[in-house]
Coordinates of C-alpha atoms in Angstrom, one line a residue:
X1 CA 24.4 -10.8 5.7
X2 CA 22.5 -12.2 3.3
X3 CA 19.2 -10.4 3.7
X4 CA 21.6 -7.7 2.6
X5 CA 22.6 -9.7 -0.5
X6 CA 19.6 -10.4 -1.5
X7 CA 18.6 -6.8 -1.3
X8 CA 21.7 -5.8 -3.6
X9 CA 20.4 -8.7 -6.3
X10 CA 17.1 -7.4 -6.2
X11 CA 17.9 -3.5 -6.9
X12 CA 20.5 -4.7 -9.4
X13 CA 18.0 -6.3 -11.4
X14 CA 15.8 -3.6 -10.9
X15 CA 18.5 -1.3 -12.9
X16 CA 19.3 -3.9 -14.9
X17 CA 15.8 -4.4 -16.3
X18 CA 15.1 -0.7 -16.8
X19 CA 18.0 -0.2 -19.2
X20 CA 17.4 -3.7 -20.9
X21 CA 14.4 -2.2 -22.5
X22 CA 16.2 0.5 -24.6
X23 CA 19.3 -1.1 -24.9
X24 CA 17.3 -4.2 -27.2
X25 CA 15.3 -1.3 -28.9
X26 CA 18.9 0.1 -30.3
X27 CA 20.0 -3.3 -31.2
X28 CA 17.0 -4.8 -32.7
X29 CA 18.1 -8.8 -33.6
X30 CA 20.7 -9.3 -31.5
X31 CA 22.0 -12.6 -30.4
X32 CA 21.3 -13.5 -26.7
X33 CA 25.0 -14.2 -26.3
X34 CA 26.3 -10.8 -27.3
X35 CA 23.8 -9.2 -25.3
X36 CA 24.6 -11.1 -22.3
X37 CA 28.2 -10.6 -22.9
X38 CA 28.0 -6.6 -23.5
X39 CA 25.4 -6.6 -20.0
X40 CA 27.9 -8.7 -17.8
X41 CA 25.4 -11.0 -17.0
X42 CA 25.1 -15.1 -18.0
X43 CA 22.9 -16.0 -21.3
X44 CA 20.9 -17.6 -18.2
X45 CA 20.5 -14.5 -16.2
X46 CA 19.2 -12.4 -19.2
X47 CA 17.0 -15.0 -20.3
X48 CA 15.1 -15.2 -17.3
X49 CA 15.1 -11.0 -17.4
X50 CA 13.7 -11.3 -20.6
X51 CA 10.9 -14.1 -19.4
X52 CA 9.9 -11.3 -16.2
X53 CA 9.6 -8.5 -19.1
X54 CA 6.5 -10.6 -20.8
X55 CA 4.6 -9.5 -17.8
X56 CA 5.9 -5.6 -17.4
X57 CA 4.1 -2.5 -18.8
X58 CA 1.5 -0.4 -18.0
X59 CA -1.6 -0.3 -15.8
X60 CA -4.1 -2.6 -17.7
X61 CA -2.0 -5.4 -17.9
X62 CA -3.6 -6.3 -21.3
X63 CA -2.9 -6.5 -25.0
X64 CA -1.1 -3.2 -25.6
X65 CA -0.1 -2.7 -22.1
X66 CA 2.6 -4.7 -21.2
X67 CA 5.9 -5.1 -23.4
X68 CA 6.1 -7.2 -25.9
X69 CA 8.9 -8.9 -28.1
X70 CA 9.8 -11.4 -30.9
X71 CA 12.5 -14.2 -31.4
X72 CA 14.1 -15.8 -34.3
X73 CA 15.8 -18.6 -32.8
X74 CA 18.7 -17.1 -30.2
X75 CA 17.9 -13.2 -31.4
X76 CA 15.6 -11.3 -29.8
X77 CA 13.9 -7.9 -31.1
X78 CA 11.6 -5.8 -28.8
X79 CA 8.5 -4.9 -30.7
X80 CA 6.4 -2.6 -28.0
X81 CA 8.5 -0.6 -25.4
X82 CA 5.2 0.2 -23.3
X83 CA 7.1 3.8 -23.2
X84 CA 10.6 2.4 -21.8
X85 CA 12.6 3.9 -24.3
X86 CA 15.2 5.5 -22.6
X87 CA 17.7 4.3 -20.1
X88 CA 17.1 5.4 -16.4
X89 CA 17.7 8.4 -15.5
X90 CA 16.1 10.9 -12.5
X91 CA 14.6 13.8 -13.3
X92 CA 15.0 16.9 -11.3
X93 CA 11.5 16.1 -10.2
X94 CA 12.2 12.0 -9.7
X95 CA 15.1 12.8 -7.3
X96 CA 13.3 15.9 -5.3
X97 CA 10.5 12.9 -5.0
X98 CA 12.6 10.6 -3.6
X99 CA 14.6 12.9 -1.3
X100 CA 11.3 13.4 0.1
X101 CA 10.8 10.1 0.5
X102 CA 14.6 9.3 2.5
X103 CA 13.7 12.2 4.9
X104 CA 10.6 10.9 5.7
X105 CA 11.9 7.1 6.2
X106 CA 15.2 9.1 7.9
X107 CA 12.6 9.8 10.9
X108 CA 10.5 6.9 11.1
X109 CA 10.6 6.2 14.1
X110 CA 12.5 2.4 14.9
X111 CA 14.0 2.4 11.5
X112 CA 16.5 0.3 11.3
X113 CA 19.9 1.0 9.4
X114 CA 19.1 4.7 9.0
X115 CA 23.1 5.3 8.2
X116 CA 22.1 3.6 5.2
X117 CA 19.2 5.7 4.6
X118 CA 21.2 8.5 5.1
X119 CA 24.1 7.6 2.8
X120 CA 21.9 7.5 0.2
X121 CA 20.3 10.9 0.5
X122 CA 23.7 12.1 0.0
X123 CA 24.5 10.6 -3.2
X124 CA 21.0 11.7 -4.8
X125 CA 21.5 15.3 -2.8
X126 CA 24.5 15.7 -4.4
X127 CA 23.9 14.2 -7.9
X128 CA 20.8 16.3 -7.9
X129 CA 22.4 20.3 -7.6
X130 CA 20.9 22.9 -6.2
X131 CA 17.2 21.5 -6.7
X132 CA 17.3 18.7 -4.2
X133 CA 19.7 20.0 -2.1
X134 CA 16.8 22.9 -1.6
X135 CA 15.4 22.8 2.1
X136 CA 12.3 20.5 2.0
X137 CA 10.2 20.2 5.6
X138 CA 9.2 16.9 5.9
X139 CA 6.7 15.7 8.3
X140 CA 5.0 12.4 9.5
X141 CA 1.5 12.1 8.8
X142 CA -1.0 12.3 12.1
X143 CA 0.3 13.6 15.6
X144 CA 4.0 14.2 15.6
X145 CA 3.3 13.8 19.4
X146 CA 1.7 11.3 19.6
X147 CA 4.3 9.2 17.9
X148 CA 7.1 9.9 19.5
X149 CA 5.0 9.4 22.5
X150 CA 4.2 6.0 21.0
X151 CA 8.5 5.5 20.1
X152 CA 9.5 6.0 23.6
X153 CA 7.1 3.3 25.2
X154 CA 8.3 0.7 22.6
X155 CA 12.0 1.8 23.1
X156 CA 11.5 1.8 27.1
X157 CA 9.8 -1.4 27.2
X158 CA 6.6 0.0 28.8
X159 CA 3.0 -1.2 28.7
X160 CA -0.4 1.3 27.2
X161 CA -3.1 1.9 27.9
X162 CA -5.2 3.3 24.4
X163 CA -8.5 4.7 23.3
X164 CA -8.7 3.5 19.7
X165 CA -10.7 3.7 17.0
X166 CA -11.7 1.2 14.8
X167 CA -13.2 2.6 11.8
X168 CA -14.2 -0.5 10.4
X169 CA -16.7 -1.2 13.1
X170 CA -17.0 2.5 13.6
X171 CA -16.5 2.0 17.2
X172 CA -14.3 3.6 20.0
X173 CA -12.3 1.2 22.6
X174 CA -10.0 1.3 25.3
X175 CA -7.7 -1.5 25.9
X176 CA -4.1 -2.4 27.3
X177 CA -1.3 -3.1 24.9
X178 CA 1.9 -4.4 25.1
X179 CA 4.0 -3.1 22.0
X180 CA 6.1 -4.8 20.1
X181 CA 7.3 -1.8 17.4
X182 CA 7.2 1.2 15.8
X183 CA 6.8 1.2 11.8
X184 CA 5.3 3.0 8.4
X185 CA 3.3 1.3 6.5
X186 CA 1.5 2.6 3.3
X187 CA 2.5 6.4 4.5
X188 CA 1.2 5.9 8.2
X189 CA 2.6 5.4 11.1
X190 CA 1.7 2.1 13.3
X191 CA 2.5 0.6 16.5
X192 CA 2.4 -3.2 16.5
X193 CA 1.7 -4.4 19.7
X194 CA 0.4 -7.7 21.8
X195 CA -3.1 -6.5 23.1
X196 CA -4.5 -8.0 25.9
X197 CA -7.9 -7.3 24.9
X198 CA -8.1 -9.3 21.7
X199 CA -5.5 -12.2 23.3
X200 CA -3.3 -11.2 19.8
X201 CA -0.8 -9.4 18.0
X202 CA -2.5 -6.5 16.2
X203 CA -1.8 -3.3 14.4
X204 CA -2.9 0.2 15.8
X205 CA -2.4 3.4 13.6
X206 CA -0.7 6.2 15.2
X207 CA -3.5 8.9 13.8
X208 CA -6.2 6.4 15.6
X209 CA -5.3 6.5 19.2
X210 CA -7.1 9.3 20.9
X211 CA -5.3 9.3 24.0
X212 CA -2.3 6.9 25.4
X213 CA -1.3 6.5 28.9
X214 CA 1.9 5.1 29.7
X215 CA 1.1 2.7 32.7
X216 CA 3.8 2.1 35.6
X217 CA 4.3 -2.1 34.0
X218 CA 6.8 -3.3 31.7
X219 CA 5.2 -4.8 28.3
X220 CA 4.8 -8.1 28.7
X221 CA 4.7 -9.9 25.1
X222 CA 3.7 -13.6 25.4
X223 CA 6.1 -16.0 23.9
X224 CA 3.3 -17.0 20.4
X225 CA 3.5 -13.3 19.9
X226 CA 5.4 -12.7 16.7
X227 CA 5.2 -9.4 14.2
X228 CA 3.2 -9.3 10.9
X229 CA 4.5 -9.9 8.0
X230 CA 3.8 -6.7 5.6
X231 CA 5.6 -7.2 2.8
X232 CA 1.6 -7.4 0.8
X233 CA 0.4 -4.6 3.0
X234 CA -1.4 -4.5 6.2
X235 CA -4.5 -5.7 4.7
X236 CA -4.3 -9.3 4.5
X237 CA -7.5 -10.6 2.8
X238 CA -8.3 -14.1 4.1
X239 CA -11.1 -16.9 2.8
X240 CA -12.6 -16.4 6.2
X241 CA -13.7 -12.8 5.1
X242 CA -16.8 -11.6 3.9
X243 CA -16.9 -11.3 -0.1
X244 CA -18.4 -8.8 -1.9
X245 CA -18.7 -7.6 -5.7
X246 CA -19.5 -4.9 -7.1
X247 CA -20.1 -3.7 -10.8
X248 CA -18.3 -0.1 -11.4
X249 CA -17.9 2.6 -13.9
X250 CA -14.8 4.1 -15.3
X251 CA -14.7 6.5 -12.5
X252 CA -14.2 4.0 -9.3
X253 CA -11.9 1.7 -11.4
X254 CA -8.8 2.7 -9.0
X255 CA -10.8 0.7 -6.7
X256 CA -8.7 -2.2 -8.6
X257 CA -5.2 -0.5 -7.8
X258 CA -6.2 0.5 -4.4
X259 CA -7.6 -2.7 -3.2
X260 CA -6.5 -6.8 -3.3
X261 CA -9.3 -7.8 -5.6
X262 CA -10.4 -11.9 -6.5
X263 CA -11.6 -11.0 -9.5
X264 CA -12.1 -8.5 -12.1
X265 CA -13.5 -8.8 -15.5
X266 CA -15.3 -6.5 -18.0
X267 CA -18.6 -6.1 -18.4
X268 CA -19.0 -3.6 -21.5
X269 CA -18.1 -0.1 -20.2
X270 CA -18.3 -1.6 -16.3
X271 CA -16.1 -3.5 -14.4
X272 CA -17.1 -6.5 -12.2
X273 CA -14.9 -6.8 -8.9
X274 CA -15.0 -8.6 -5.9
X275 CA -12.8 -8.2 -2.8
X276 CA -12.6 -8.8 0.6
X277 CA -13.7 -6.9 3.6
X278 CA -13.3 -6.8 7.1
X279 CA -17.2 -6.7 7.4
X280 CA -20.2 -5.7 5.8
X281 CA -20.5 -2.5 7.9
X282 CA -17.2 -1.2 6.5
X283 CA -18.3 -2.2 2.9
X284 CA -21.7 -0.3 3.3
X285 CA -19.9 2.6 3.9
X286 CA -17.7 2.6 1.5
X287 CA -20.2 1.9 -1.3
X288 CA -21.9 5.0 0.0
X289 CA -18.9 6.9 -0.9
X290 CA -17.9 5.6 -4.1
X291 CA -21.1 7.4 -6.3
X292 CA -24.0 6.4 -8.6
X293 CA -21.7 4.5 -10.7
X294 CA -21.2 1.4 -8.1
X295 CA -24.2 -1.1 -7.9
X296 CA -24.1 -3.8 -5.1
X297 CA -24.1 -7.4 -6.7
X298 CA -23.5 -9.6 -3.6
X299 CA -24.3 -10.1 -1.0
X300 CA -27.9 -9.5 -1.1
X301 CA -27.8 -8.1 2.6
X302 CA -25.0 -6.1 1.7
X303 CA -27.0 -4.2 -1.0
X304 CA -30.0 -4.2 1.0
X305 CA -28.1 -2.4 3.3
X306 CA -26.7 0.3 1.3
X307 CA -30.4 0.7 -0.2
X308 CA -31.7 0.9 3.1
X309 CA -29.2 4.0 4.4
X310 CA -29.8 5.7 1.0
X311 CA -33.4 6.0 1.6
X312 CA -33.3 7.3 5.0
X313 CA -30.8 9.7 3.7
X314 CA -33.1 11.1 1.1
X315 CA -35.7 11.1 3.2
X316 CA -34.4 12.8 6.2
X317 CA -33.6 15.8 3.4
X318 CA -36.8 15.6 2.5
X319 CA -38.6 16.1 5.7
X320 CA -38.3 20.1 6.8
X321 CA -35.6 20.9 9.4
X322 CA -37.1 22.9 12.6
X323 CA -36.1 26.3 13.0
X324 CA -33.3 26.6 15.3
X325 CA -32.0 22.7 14.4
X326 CA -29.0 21.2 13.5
X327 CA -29.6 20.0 10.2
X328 CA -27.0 18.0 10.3
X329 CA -28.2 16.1 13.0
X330 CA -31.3 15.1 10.9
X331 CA -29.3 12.8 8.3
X332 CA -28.9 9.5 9.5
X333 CA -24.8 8.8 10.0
X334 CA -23.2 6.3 7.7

């Protein structure tokens, strides 16, 4: 009950906030009170809207980016907008968006309160017209297959055996798990399960498991076995971690949207980053992809390694392939 409270608070103040914006930029000096009065909220309420504002805007999160505004005792004026200058309101390509977006959570498999899910596609279908009520295929990404394969061994209490791959250690096992659930998590599918392998609770992604057999045991979850919380993604960097940092160009900047970064700061046209990473074979590989832009600041062995591969690269292509050869098979795999 009051999970589902706390839901309707938060998506309240999620509307509520939106329309502030443009509501202050019409009324530029008004008192607190009035405003409060004309929003149905306390003076208390909208004061503490107007506190989370300070830190909402755009991408940046700098001077220029985030809103800004000015007060004269109990008025309050907005002076930037960061571009919210109209109430909310969905356009045709908003709703088809999020349409999308029910269907796919509609058929995830395990969702819970999927009624809910579905009332709401309603309301947007039909507020939307003929547009969003337009057939739109929707389909889970990896192996449809394999995920309902994966749904009815969590729902029938049965134990797997996988062949998994991990791709931060680039390596191919085959263990026994016992799941606990099915979910979506950053637009893939998962199956959260206790494996007996690894002695823990641990995350397996649907598109990752190269084959599945359903063994002739029920799962057996130990009693410590309890599911992640995701809330931050399944990513949870820890101190415990390797860290590395970078310095990159304008280009690989996403890297800072993409990824939990400790720290970034500015270093003329470059940026100076530094994350966390499952290991330092991951990382090497992933510098490899980013470009000429990225240069390796720690850890020493980290860059030595991405040096290292580079080299061999360039001088595999530099060598002449045999006739008849895969050339391919000449350049050393990342």
């Amino acid at each position: 009950m009051s999970v589902k409270a706390g839901t309707r608070t938060s998506a309240d103040r999620l509307a509520r906030l939106l329309n502030l914006v443009p509501y202050l930029l019409a009324r530029p000096g008004i008192e607190i009170a009035e405003a409060a009065g004309d929003l149905g909220v306390t003076e208390r309420q909208l004061r503490e809207d107007l506190e989370l504002l300070w830190v909402c805007g755009l991408p940046g999160y700098g001077p220029g980016d985030l809103i800004d505004m000015a007060f004269d005792g109990d008025r309050v004026t907005i002076t930037y907008d960061a571009g919210i200058d109209r109430p909310l309101r969905l356009t045709p390509d908003e709703a088809l968006a999020l349409v999308v977006a029910l269907r796919m959570l509609a058929e995830t498999p395990g969702v819970a309160n999927r009624e809910a899910v579905e009332r709401a596609l309603a309301k947007i279908e039909d507020a939307g017209g003929d547009l969003v009520a337009a057939p739109v295929e929707v389909r889970l990404p990896g192996d449809a297959r394999r995920v309902e394969q994966l749904r009815a061994a969590v729902e029938g209490g049965r134990a797997l055996r996988i062949t998994y791959y991990t791709r931060a250690r680039d390596e191919t096992t085959e263990r026994v798990i016992d799941p606990l659930r099915m979910l979506m998590a950053g637009g893939r599918a998962y199956v959260e399960a206790w494996c007996r392998r690894a002695e823990a609770v641990r995350l397996f992604r649907a598109d990752r498991i190269d084959a599945v057999t359903e063994l002739d045991e029920p799962a057996v979850v130990p009693p410590q076995a309890r599911p992640q919380d995701l809330s931050e993604g399944v990513f949870r960097p820890s101190p415990d971690l390797p860290l590395i940092t970078l310095r990159i160009g304008r280009g690989e900047r996403w890297i800072t949207e993409y990824y939990p970064c400790e720290r970034v700061e500015s270093d003329g046209e470059r940026w100076v980053v530094s994350l966390r990473v499952t290991d330092l074979g991951w990382a090497r590989r992933f510098v490899l992809g980013l470009g000429s832009e990225v240069t390796v600041l720690a850890p020493a062995e980290l860059a030595e390694q991405v040096r290292d591969t580079a080299v061999a690269a360039l001088e595999a292509y530099a060598r002449p392939v045999p006739a008849g050869a895969d050339p391919a098979a000449a350049v050393p795999r990342q």
